[in-house]
Amino acid sequence: MPHLQTALKILKNGDVIGMPTETVYGLAGDITQEVALRKIFETKERPFFDPLIVHVADIEQAKTLTTEWSELADFLAKNFWPGPMTMVLPKIKALNPLITAGLDSVGIRCPNHPVALELLKQYGKPLAAPSANKFKKTSPTLPAHVKNDFPDLFVLDGGACEVGIESTVLAPIGNEIHIYRLGMITEEILKTSVKKFPRKISVNITQSPAAPGQLEDHYMPRKPLYIIEGKTQIPKNAKELILPESATLAARLLYQRLHELSIGSHENIYFLRKSLHRHDQWHPIMDRLIKASTK
Ligand code: TXA
Ligand code: MG
């Protein structure tokens, strides 16, 4: 894979690349090079108070980043990695504070994408990567989306992202799992899964101590998006955001549709909310839509 070699060389030089994952494309840099970490924030125009997710090749590498690999963390990693789950765990001292925005914890994820896993394996070190979009804008699920925001960036092509929305961010703390950011590993999926854990574990959606990923105006398309309950509320000169009924498919297409609907002569975008969107699997999608919408 000649492109993989190019990616490895750029990372080694302390520069950043577009990295495919199963959720969204990431803007990746070497966690051991401060110049790379600074470049991530500068490129994204991201404030330093918003921590980065560290991507690892496997569980062994994840363990090198935390002082506390609990049985529950191990259970979650074995059940959901590689996959769209970021675990927030107590960080080792040696981690650059830029990664964690000065917090005592670090978000770690092993992505389920063959190209990302090969890259991580061959690079041999974890890679910090936020989503590869300008701060607050719609996340990229195709290389072309990354190129739109960052024309000069080298993007490792891994095709269209299968999951389509960002990972579930959670923290296993004692006998509790705190969900900080909703994702396609939903509250219900986690609740069902932890029934197999030897102790009773409670799962709850909590405000993150590092609230930034939860900023209200996030994921915004380039035109105002309105969530409406009935056809009488359709805004003027608007195009409809149409998504499949299947939540899996809807998540996969969500950002692609928002990117498409950002272009054109219409002024507004609207999404017609239906009762099926109340289902647990739709929860993370509605969360993104509400944050992307004009209130
Ligand atoms: O699916 C994903 O998670 C994608 C791909 C590229 O892996 N990445 C992603 O990164 O969405 P980003 O930077 O857009 O979102 C990272 C969010 C932060 O905004 C924050 O909410 C949460 O993850 N986070 C990271 N480290 C944290 C920590 N130590 N404590 C609490 N939340 C943390
Ligand atoms: Mg993001």
XYZ file of C-alpha atoms and ligand atoms in Angstrom:
329
model
C 0.000 0.000 0.000
C 2.046 3.006 -1.200
C -0.371 5.492 0.406
C 0.131 3.875 3.796
C 3.893 4.423 3.477
C 3.285 8.105 2.702
C 1.001 8.410 5.732
C 3.593 6.790 8.013
C 6.307 9.156 6.757
C 4.144 12.266 7.307
C 3.272 11.170 10.854
C 6.906 10.442 11.657
C 7.796 13.969 10.537
C 5.394 15.430 13.108
C 2.765 16.377 10.586
C -0.940 15.447 10.465
C -3.005 13.318 8.049
C -6.638 12.504 7.349
C -7.251 9.017 8.763
C -10.248 6.831 7.940
C -12.175 5.186 10.774
C -15.534 3.399 10.821
C -17.219 6.402 12.477
C -15.878 9.563 10.806
C -12.517 10.617 9.346
C -9.965 11.754 11.919
C -7.212 14.379 11.794
C -4.379 12.246 13.131
C -1.013 13.055 14.668
C 1.689 11.337 16.745
C 0.902 11.639 20.484
C 4.603 11.839 21.337
C 5.284 14.898 19.154
C 4.015 18.183 20.543
C 4.413 19.831 17.133
C 1.887 17.333 15.705
C -0.576 17.937 18.549
C -0.344 21.702 18.055
C -0.895 21.207 14.346
C -4.150 19.308 15.045
C -5.566 22.213 17.054
C -4.324 24.852 14.597
C -5.618 23.021 11.531
C -9.044 22.455 13.065
C -9.180 25.912 14.658
C -10.119 23.989 17.766
C -9.821 25.529 21.248
C -7.282 23.890 23.566
C -9.919 23.125 26.227
C -11.440 20.373 24.051
C -9.562 17.066 24.634
C -8.496 14.717 21.808
C -9.248 11.011 21.456
C -6.230 8.699 21.362
C -6.480 5.854 18.861
C -4.791 2.541 19.580
C -4.062 -0.649 17.628
C -5.232 -2.991 20.398
C -5.969 -3.477 24.110
C -2.284 -3.870 24.971
C -1.520 -0.430 23.579
C -4.542 1.057 25.375
C -3.211 -0.228 28.700
C 0.009 1.769 28.217
C -1.981 5.027 28.367
C -3.861 4.514 31.636
C -3.022 3.892 35.291
C -6.250 1.975 35.883
C -7.303 -0.833 33.570
C -10.243 -2.142 35.609
C -12.190 -5.360 35.058
C -15.065 -3.297 33.720
C -12.789 -1.442 31.281
C -11.425 -4.799 30.161
C -14.947 -6.194 29.717
C -16.035 -3.194 27.630
C -12.890 -3.255 25.499
C -13.286 -6.986 24.824
C -16.961 -6.518 23.913
C -16.773 -3.371 21.817
C -13.242 -3.019 20.401
C -12.319 -2.591 17.696
C -15.394 -0.406 17.443
C -17.176 2.924 17.923
C -16.544 3.249 21.665
C -14.196 5.740 23.374
C -13.314 4.947 26.978
C -12.327 7.754 29.306
C -9.790 6.410 31.812
C -7.278 7.849 34.310
C -4.250 8.955 32.275
C -0.582 8.223 32.779
C 1.506 11.258 33.763
C 3.697 11.106 30.680
C 0.847 12.006 28.293
C 1.121 15.483 26.829
C -1.511 17.693 28.540
C -2.483 19.086 25.127
C -4.141 15.736 24.380
C -6.283 15.753 27.486
C -6.856 19.507 27.800
C -5.207 19.325 31.207
C -7.664 16.705 32.540
C -6.556 13.685 34.615
C -8.262 11.339 32.175
C -7.722 10.304 28.575
C -10.216 9.162 25.919
C -9.021 5.961 24.206
C -10.466 4.169 21.186
C -9.516 1.218 18.981
C -11.203 1.908 15.624
C -12.797 -0.857 13.572
C -11.402 0.024 10.175
C -8.842 -2.153 8.353
C -6.824 0.812 7.031
C -6.753 2.575 10.427
C -5.755 -0.632 12.205
C -2.974 -1.339 9.696
C -1.734 2.242 10.042
C -1.743 2.059 13.842
C -0.036 -1.328 13.840
C 2.707 -0.251 11.460
C 3.228 3.117 13.142
C 3.637 1.387 16.488
C 2.493 4.400 18.524
C -1.000 5.698 19.372
C -2.427 8.512 17.257
C -4.417 11.444 18.587
C -7.296 12.306 16.273
C -10.362 14.494 16.556
C -12.861 14.426 13.708
C -11.317 15.959 10.558
C -13.579 18.992 10.212
C -13.266 22.648 11.125
C -14.391 23.263 14.712
C -18.198 23.033 15.078
C -18.770 22.011 11.448
C -20.257 18.800 10.031
C -17.972 15.783 10.498
C -16.495 14.056 7.411
C -17.506 10.563 6.318
C -15.812 10.668 2.891
C -12.289 11.761 1.865
C -13.902 14.545 -0.232
C -15.472 16.027 2.917
C -12.031 16.232 4.548
C -10.590 17.829 1.396
C -13.380 20.420 1.444
C -12.287 21.712 4.853
C -8.538 21.072 4.399
C -7.521 21.137 0.690
C -3.788 20.679 1.406
C -4.086 17.775 3.828
C -2.897 14.266 2.883
C -5.925 11.988 3.305
C -5.509 8.237 3.572
C -8.463 6.917 1.557
C -10.517 4.316 3.402
C -13.772 4.808 1.499
C -17.085 5.822 3.073
C -17.371 5.462 6.867
C -19.697 2.578 7.772
C -21.009 3.825 11.104
C -21.186 7.469 10.059
C -21.450 9.266 13.404
C -18.852 9.677 16.146
C -18.118 7.045 18.759
C -19.953 6.635 22.048
C -17.801 8.329 24.703
C -18.113 6.704 28.118
C -16.320 6.374 31.431
C -16.410 3.162 33.498
C -16.264 4.397 37.103
C -16.688 1.839 39.883
C -19.946 0.020 39.200
C -21.215 2.686 36.827
C -20.859 3.528 33.180
C -21.274 7.222 32.444
C -22.164 7.947 28.828
C -20.746 11.368 27.916
C -21.512 11.339 24.203
C -24.181 9.238 22.525
C -23.154 6.952 19.685
C -24.342 3.845 17.877
C -23.287 1.735 20.865
C -26.417 2.954 22.597
C -27.596 3.063 26.192
C -29.770 -0.026 25.573
C -26.923 -1.969 23.942
C -24.668 -1.177 26.913
C -27.357 -2.097 29.430
C -27.924 -5.458 27.753
C -24.227 -6.146 27.447
C -23.319 -5.454 31.110
C -25.843 -8.080 32.242
C -23.051 -10.558 31.446
C -20.650 -8.748 33.788
C -20.181 -10.503 37.186
C -21.264 -7.401 39.192
C -24.332 -5.201 38.768
C -23.424 -2.201 36.635
C -25.621 0.849 36.114
C -25.556 2.785 32.861
C -26.518 6.441 32.711
C -26.218 9.403 30.381
C -24.279 12.130 32.185
C -22.927 15.537 31.379
C -19.189 15.103 30.731
C -16.812 16.845 33.159
C -15.137 18.029 29.942
C -18.399 19.153 28.360
C -16.841 20.523 25.098
C -17.780 17.645 22.779
C -21.282 18.376 23.964
C -21.312 22.025 22.888
C -24.775 23.012 21.778
C -23.979 24.317 18.291
C -22.018 21.405 16.888
C -21.995 19.498 13.596
C -23.460 22.501 11.778
C -24.165 22.369 8.030
C -23.624 25.541 5.991
C -27.341 26.401 5.902
C -29.824 26.625 8.784
C -31.375 23.263 9.677
C -34.848 23.115 11.229
C -36.382 20.102 12.946
C -40.127 20.211 12.393
C -43.016 18.110 13.682
C -45.469 18.618 10.818
C -45.628 19.716 7.183
C -47.213 23.063 8.109
C -43.880 24.066 9.662
C -41.798 23.662 6.474
C -39.609 26.774 6.168
C -39.544 28.802 2.941
C -37.104 27.934 0.144
C -36.058 24.731 1.892
C -34.889 21.232 1.006
C -35.766 18.196 3.087
C -33.176 16.056 4.823
C -34.473 12.572 4.027
C -33.043 9.623 5.949
C -33.832 5.890 5.796
C -35.970 4.430 8.601
C -33.211 2.058 9.647
C -31.090 3.850 12.251
C -27.948 2.040 11.069
C -28.446 3.330 7.540
C -29.577 6.761 8.718
C -26.404 7.203 10.806
C -24.255 6.087 7.881
C -25.835 8.679 5.586
C -26.485 11.558 7.997
C -23.320 13.636 7.508
C -23.115 12.799 3.808
C -26.626 14.228 3.351
C -25.822 17.298 5.463
C -22.712 17.948 3.351
C -24.782 17.593 0.144
C -27.536 19.853 1.460
C -24.969 22.528 2.358
C -24.603 23.205 -1.379
C -27.297 24.649 -3.661
C -29.538 27.663 -4.077
C -32.052 26.717 -1.342
C -31.809 28.741 1.868
C -32.887 26.253 4.500
C -32.846 22.561 5.381
C -35.580 20.788 7.334
C -36.001 17.398 8.951
C -39.453 16.010 9.618
C -39.440 14.300 13.008
C -41.586 11.155 13.310
C -42.472 8.815 16.165
C -40.031 6.139 14.919
C -37.221 8.579 15.723
C -37.930 8.053 19.430
C -36.406 4.547 19.258
C -33.190 3.954 21.256
C -31.138 3.410 18.065
C -32.226 6.830 16.798
C -31.215 8.587 20.009
C -27.598 9.360 18.909
C -28.800 10.523 15.483
C -31.418 12.861 16.964
C -28.751 14.137 19.372
C -26.575 15.191 16.378
C -29.534 16.673 14.496
C -30.653 18.737 17.462
C -27.109 20.053 18.007
C -26.783 20.834 14.291
C -30.127 22.607 14.133
C -31.047 26.271 14.343
C -33.099 26.885 17.465
O -15.624 8.508 16.451
C -14.889 9.312 16.997
O -14.794 9.390 18.224
C -14.046 10.232 16.096
C -13.044 9.370 15.334
C -12.061 10.202 14.535
O -12.405 8.506 16.208
N -13.387 11.237 16.873
C -14.032 12.280 17.435
O -13.201 13.181 18.073
O -15.216 12.424 17.367
P -13.670 14.628 18.545
O -12.419 15.341 18.888
O -14.474 15.275 17.511
O -14.422 14.386 19.869
C -13.710 14.075 21.037
C -14.589 14.242 22.220
C -14.291 15.519 22.993
O -14.898 16.642 22.474
C -14.840 15.140 24.364
O -16.231 15.345 24.373
C -14.576 13.649 24.443
O -14.351 13.203 23.140
N -13.379 13.396 25.272
C -12.111 13.148 24.885
N -11.305 12.987 25.943
C -12.071 13.141 27.031
C -11.836 13.112 28.450
N -10.633 12.885 28.951
N -12.898 13.308 29.274
C -14.132 13.526 28.785
N -14.408 13.572 27.465
C -13.404 13.388 26.614
Mg -15.828 16.423 16.367
